[in-house]
mmCIF file of N, CA and C in Angstrom:
data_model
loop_
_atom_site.group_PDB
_atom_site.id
_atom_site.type_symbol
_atom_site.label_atom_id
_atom_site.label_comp_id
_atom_site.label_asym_id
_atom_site.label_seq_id
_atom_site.Cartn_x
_atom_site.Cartn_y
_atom_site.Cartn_z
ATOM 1 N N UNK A 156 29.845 -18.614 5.455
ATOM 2 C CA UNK A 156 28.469 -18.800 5.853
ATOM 3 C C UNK A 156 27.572 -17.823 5.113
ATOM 4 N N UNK A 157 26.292 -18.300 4.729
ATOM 5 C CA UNK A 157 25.327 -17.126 3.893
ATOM 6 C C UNK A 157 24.566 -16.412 5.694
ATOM 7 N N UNK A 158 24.105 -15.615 4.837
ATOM 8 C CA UNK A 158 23.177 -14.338 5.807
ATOM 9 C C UNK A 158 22.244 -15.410 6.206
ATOM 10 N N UNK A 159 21.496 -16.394 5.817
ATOM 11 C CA UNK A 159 20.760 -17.128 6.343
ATOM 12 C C UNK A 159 21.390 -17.949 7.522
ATOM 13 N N UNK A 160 22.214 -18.688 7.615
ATOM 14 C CA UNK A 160 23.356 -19.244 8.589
ATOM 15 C C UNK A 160 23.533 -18.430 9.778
ATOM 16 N N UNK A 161 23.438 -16.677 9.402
ATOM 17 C CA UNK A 161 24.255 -16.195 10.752
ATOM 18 C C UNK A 161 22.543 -15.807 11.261
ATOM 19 N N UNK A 162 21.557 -15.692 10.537
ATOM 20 C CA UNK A 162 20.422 -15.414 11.207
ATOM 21 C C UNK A 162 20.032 -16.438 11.693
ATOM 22 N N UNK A 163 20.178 -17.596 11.374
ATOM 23 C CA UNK A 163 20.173 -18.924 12.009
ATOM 24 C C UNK A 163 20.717 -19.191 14.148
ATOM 25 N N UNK A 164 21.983 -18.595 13.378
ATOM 26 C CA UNK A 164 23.120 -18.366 15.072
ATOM 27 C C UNK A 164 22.084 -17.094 15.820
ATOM 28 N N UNK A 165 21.598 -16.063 15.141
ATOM 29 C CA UNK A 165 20.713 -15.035 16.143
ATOM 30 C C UNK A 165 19.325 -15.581 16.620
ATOM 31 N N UNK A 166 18.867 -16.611 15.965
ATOM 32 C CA UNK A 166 17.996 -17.488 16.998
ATOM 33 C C UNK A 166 18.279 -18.386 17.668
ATOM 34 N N UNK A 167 19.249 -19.047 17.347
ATOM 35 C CA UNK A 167 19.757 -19.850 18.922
ATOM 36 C C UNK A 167 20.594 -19.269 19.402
ATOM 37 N N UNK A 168 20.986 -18.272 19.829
ATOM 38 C CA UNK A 168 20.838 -16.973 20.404
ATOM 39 C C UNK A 168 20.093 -16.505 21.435
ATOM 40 N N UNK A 169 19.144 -16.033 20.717
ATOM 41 C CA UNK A 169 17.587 -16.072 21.667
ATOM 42 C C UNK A 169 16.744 -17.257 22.178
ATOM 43 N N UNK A 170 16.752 -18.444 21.716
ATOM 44 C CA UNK A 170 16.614 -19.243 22.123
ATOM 45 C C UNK A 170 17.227 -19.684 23.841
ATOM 46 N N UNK A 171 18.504 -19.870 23.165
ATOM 47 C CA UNK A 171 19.039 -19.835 24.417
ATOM 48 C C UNK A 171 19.294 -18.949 25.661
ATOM 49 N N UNK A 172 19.290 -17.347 24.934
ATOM 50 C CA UNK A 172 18.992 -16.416 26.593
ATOM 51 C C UNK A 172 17.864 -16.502 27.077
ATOM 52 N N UNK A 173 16.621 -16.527 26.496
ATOM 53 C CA UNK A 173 15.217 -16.812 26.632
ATOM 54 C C UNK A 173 15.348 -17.739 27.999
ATOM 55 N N UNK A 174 15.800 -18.672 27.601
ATOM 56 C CA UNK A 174 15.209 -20.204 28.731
ATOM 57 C C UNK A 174 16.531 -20.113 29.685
ATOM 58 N N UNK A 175 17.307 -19.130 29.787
ATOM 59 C CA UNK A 175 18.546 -19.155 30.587
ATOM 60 C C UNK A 175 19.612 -19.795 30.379
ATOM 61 N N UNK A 176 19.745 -20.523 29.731
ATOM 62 C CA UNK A 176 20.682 -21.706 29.165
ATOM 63 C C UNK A 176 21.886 -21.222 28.737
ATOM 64 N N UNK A 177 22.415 -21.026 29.480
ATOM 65 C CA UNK A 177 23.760 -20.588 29.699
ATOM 66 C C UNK A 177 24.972 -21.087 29.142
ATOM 67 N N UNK A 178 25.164 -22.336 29.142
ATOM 68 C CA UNK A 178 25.664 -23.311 28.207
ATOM 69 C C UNK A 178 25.835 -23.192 26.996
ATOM 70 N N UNK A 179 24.309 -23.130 26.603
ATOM 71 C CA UNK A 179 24.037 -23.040 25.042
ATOM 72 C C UNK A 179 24.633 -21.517 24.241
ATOM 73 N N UNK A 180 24.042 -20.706 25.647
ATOM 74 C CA UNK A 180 24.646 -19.143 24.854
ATOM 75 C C UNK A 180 25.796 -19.187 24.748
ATOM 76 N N UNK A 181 27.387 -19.560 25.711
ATOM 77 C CA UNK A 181 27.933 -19.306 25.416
ATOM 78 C C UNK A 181 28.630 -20.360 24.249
ATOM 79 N N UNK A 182 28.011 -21.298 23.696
ATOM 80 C CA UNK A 182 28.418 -22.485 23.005
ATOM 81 C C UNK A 182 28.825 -21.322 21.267
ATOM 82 N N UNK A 183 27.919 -20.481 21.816
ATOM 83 C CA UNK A 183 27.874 -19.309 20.144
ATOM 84 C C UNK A 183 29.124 -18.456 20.226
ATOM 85 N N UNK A 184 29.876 -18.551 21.040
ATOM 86 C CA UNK A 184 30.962 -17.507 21.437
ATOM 87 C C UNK A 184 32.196 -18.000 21.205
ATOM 88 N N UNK A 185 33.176 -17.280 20.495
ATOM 89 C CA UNK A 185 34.210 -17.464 20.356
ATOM 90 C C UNK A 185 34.892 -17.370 21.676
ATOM 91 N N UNK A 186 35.964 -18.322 21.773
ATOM 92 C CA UNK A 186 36.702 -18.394 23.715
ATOM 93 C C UNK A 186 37.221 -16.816 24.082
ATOM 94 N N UNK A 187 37.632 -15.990 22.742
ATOM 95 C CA UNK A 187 38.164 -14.809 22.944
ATOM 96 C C UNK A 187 37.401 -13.889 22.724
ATOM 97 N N UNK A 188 36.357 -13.981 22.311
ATOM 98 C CA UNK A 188 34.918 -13.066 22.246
ATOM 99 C C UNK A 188 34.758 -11.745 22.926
ATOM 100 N N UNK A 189 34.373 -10.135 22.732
ATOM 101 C CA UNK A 189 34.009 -9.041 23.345
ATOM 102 C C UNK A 189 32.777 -9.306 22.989
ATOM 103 N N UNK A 190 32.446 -8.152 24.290
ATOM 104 C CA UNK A 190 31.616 -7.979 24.122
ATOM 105 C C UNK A 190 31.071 -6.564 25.068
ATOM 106 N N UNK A 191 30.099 -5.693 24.240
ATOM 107 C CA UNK A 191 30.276 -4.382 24.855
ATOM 108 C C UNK A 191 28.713 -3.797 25.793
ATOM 109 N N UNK A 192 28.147 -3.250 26.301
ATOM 110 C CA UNK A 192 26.633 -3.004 26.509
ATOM 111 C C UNK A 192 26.533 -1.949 27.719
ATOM 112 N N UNK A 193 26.059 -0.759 27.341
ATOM 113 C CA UNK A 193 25.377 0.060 28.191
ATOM 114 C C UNK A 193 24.877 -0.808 29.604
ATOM 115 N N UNK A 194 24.590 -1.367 29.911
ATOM 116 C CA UNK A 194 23.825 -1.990 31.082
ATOM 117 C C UNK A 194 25.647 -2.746 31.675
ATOM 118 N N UNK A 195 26.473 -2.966 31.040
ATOM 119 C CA UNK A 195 27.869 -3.820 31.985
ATOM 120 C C UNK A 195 28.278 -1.939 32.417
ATOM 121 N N UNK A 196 28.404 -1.270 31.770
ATOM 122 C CA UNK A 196 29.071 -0.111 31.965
ATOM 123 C C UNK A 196 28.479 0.677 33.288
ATOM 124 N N UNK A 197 27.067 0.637 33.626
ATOM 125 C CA UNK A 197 26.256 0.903 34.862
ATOM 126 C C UNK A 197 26.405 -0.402 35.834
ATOM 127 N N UNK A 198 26.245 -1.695 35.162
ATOM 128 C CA UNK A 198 26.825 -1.910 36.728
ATOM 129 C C UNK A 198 27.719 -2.315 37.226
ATOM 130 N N UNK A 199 29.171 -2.207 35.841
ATOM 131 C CA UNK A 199 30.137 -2.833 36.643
ATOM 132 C C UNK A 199 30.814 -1.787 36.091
ATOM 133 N N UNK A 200 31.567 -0.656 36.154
ATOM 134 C CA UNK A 200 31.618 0.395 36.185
ATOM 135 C C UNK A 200 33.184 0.321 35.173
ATOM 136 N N UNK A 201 34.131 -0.530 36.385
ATOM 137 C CA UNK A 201 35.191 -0.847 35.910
ATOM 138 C C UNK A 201 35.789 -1.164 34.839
ATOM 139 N N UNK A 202 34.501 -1.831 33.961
ATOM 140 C CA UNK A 202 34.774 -2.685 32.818
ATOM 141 C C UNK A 202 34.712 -1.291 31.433
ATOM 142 N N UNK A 203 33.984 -0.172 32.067
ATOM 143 C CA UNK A 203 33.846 0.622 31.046
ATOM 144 C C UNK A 203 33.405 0.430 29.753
ATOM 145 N N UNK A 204 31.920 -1.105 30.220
ATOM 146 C CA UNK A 204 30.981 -1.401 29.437
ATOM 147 C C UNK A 204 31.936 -2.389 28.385
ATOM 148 N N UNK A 205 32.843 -2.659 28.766
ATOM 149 C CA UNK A 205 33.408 -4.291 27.425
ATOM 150 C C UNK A 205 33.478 -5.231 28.398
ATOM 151 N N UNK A 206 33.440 -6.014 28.192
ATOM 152 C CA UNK A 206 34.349 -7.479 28.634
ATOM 153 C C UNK A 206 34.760 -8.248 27.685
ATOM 154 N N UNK A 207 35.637 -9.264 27.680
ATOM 155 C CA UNK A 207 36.103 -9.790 27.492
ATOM 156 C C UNK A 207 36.386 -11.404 28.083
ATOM 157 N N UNK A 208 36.281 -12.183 26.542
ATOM 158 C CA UNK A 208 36.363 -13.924 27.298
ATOM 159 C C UNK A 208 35.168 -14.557 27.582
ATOM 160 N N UNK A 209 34.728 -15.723 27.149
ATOM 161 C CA UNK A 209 33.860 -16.562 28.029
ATOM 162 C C UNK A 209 33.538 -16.594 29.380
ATOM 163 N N UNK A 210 34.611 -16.466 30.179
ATOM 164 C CA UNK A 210 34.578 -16.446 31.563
ATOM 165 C C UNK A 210 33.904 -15.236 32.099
ATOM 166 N N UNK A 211 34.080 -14.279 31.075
ATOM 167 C CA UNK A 211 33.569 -12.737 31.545
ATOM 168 C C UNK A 211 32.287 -13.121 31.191
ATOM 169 N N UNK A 212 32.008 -13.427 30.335
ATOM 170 C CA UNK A 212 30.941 -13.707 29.781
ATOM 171 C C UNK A 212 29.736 -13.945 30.755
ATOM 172 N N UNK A 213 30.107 -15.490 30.984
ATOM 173 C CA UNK A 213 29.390 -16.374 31.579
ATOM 174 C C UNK A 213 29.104 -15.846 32.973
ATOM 175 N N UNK A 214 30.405 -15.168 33.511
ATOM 176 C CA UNK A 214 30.114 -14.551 34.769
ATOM 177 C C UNK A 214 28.899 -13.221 34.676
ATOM 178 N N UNK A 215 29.156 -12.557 33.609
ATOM 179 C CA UNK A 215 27.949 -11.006 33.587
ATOM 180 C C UNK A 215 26.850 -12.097 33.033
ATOM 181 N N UNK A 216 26.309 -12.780 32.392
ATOM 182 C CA UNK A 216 24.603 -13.223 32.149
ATOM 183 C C UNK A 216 24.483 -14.464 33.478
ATOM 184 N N UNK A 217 25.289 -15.263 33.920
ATOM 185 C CA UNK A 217 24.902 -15.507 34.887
ATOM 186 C C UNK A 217 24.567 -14.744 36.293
ATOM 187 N N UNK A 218 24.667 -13.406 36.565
ATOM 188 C CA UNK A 218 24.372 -12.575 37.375
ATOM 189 C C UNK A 218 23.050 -12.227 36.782
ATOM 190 N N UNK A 219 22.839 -11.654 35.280
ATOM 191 C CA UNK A 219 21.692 -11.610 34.918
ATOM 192 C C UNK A 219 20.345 -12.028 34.966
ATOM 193 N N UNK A 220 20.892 -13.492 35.054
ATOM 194 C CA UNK A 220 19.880 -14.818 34.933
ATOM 195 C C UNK A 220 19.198 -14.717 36.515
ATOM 196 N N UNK A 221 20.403 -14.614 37.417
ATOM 197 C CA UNK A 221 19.711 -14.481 38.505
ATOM 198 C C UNK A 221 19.538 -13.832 39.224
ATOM 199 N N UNK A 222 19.419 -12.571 39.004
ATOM 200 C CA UNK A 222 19.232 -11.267 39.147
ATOM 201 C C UNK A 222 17.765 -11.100 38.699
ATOM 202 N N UNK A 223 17.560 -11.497 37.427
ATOM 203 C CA UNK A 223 15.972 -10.989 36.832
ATOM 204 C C UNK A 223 15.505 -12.414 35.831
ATOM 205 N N UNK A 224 15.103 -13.469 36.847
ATOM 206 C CA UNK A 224 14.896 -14.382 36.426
ATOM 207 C C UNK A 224 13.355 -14.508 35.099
ATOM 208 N N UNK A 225 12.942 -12.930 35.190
ATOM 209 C CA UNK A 225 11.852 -12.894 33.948
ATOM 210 C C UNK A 225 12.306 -12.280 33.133
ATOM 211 N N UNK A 226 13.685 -12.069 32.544
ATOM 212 C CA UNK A 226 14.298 -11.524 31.905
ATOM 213 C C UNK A 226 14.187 -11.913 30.615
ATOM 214 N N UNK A 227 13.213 -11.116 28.872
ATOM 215 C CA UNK A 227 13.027 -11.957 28.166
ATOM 216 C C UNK A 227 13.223 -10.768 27.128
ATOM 217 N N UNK A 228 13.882 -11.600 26.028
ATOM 218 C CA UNK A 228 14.046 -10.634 24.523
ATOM 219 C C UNK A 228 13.298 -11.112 23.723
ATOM 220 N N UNK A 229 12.972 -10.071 23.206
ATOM 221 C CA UNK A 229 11.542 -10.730 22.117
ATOM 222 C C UNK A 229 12.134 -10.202 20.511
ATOM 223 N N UNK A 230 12.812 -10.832 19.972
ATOM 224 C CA UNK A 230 13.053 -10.137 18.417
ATOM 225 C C UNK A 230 11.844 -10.092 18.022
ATOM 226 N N UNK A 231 12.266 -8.230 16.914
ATOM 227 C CA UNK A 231 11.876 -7.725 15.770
ATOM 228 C C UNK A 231 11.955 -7.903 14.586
ATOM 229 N N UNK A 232 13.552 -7.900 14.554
ATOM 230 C CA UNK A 232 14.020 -8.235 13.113
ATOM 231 C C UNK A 232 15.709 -8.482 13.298
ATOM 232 N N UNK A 233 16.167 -9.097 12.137
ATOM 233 C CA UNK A 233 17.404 -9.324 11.879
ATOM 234 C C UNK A 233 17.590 -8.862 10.244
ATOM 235 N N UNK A 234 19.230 -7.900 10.487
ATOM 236 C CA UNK A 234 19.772 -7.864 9.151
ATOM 237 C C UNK A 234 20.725 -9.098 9.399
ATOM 238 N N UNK A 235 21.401 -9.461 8.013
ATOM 239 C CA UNK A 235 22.805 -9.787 8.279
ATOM 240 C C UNK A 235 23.286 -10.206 6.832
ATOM 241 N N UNK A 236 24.818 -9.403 6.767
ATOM 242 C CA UNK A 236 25.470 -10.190 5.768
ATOM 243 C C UNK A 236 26.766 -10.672 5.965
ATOM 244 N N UNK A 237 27.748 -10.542 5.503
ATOM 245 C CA UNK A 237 28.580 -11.748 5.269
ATOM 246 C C UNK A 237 29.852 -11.704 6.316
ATOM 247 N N UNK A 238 29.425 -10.387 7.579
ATOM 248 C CA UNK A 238 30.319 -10.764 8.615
ATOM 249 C C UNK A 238 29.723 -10.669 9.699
ATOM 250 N N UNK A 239 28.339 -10.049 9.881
ATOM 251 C CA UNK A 239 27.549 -9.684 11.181
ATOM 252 C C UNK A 239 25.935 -9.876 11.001
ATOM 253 N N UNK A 240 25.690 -9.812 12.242
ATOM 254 C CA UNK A 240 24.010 -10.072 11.967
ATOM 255 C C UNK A 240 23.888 -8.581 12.695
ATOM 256 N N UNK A 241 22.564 -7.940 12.845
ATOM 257 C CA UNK A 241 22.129 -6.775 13.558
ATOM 258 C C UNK A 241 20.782 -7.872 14.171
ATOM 259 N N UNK A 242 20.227 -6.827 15.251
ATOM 260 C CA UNK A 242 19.369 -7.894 15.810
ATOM 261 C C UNK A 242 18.680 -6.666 16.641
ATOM 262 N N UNK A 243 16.975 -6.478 16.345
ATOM 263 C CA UNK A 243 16.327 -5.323 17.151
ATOM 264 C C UNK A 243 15.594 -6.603 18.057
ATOM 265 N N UNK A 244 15.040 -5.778 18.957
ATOM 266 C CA UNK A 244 14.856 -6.796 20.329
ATOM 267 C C UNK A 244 14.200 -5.954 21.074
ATOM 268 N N UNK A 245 12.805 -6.354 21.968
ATOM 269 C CA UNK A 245 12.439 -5.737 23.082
ATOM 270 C C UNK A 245 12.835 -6.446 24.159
ATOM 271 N N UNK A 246 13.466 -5.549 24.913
ATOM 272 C CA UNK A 246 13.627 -6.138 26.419
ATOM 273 C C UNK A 246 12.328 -6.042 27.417
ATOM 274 N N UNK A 247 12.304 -7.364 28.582
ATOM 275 C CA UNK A 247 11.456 -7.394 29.024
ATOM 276 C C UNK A 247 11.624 -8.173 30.415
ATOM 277 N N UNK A 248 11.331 -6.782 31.238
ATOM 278 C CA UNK A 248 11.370 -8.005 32.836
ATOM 279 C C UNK A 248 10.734 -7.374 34.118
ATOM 280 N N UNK A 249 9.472 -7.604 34.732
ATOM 281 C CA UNK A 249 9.029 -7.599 35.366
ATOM 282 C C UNK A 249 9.710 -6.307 36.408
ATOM 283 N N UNK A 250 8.638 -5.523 36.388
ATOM 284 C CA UNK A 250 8.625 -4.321 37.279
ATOM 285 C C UNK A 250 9.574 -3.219 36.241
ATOM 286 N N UNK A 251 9.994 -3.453 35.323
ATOM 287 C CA UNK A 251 10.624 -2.327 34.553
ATOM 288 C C UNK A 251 9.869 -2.142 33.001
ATOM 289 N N UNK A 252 9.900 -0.772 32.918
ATOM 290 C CA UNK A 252 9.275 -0.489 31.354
ATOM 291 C C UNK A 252 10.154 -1.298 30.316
ATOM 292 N N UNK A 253 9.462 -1.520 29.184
ATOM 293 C CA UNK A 253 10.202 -2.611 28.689
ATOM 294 C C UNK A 253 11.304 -1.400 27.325
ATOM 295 N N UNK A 254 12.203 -2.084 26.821
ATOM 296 C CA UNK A 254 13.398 -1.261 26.051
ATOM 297 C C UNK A 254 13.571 -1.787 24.970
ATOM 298 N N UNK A 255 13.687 -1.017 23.731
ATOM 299 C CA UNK A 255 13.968 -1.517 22.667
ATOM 300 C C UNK A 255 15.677 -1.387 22.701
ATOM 301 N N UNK A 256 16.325 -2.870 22.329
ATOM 302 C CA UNK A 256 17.629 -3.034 22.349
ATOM 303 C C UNK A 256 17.527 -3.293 20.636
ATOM 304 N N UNK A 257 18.973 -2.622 20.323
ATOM 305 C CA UNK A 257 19.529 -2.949 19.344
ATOM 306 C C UNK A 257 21.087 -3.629 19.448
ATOM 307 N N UNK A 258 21.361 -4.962 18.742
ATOM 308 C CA UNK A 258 22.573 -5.691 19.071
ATOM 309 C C UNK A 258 23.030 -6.035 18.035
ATOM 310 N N UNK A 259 24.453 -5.662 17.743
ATOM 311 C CA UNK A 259 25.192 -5.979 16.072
ATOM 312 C C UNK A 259 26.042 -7.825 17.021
ATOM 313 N N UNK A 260 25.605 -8.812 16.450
ATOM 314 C CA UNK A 260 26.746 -9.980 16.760
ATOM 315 C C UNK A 260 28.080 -10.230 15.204
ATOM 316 N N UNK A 261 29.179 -9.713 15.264
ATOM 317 C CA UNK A 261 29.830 -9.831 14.900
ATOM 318 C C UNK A 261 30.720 -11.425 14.596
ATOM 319 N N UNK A 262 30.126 -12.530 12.899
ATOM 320 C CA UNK A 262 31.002 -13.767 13.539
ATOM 321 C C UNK A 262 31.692 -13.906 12.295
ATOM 322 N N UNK A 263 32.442 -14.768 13.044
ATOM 323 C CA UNK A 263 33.588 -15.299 11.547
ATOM 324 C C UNK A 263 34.157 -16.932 12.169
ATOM 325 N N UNK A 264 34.271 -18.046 11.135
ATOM 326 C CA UNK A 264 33.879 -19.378 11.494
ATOM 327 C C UNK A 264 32.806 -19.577 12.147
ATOM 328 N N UNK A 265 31.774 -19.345 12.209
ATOM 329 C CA UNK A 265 30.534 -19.854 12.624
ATOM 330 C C UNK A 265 30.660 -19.688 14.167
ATOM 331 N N UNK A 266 31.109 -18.886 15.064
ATOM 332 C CA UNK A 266 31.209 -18.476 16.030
ATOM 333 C C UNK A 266 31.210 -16.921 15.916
ATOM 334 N N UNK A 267 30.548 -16.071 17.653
ATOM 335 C CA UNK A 267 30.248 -15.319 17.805
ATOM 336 C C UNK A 267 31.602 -14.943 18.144
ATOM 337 N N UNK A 268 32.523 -13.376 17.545
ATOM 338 C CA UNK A 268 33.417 -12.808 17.809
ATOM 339 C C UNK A 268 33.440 -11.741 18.576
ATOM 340 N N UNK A 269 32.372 -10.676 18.412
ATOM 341 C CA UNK A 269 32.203 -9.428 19.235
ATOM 342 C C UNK A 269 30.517 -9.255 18.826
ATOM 343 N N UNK A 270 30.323 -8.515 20.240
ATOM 344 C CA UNK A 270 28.368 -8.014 20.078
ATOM 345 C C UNK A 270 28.562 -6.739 20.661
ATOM 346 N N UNK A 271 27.955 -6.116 19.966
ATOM 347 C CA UNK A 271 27.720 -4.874 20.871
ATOM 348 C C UNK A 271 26.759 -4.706 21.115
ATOM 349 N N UNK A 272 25.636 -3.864 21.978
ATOM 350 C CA UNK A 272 24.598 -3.489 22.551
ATOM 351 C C UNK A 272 24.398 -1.753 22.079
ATOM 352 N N UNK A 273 22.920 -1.583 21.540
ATOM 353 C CA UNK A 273 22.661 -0.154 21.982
ATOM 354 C C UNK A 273 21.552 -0.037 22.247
ATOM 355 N N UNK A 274 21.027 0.868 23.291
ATOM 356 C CA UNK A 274 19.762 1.004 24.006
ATOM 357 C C UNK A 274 18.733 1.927 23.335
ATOM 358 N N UNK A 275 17.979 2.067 23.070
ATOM 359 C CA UNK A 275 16.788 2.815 22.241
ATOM 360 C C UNK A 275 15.986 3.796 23.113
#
């Protein structure tokens, strides 16, 4: 895939966390997919901020979704070359100051393999 392709996958990406579409996000994910983030590590303590799997997946942003149903990322910018995209992002949700996130999505076959999260 060219760097254009995987910046392609980081807007339907956002596309799809944007409108909640849960489906769609995890449609970008490899079935065996990590995935790591300051915010799983505070609230699910256990996980020591990874999870692992679709199922993990789907289970931590569906808590999200309805947890902070104004929950919205607004990209900055995207790098990406020929195995990862980077992705700057303001977070944004009602009653909290908003956060600049930074997120590396790691893919190979045109699926999402690992993302990590870092908070700004």
């Amino acid at each position: 895939m060219k760097n254009t392709a995987f910046e392609h996958i980081a807007q339907q990406w956002f596309a799809a966390f944007n409108t909640h579409n849960l489906e769609e996000l995890l449609a970008l994910y490899d079935e065996q997919a990590i995935h790591f983030s300051p915010k799983l590590k505070v609230r699910k303590p256990e996980t020591e901020g990874l999870i692992k799997g679709k199922s993990a997946l789907r289970e931590w942003w569906k808590d999200s979704f309805d947890r902070l149903p104004a929950l919205r990322y607004q990209p900055t910018s995207f790098t990406a070359n020929e195995q990862r995209v980077f992705m700057e992002y303001i977070r944004s949700v009602t009653g909290e100051p908003d956060m600049l996130i930074a997120e590396v999505l790691e893919i190979s076959d045109g699926k999402i393999n690992a993302s990590r999260v870092y908070h700004g």
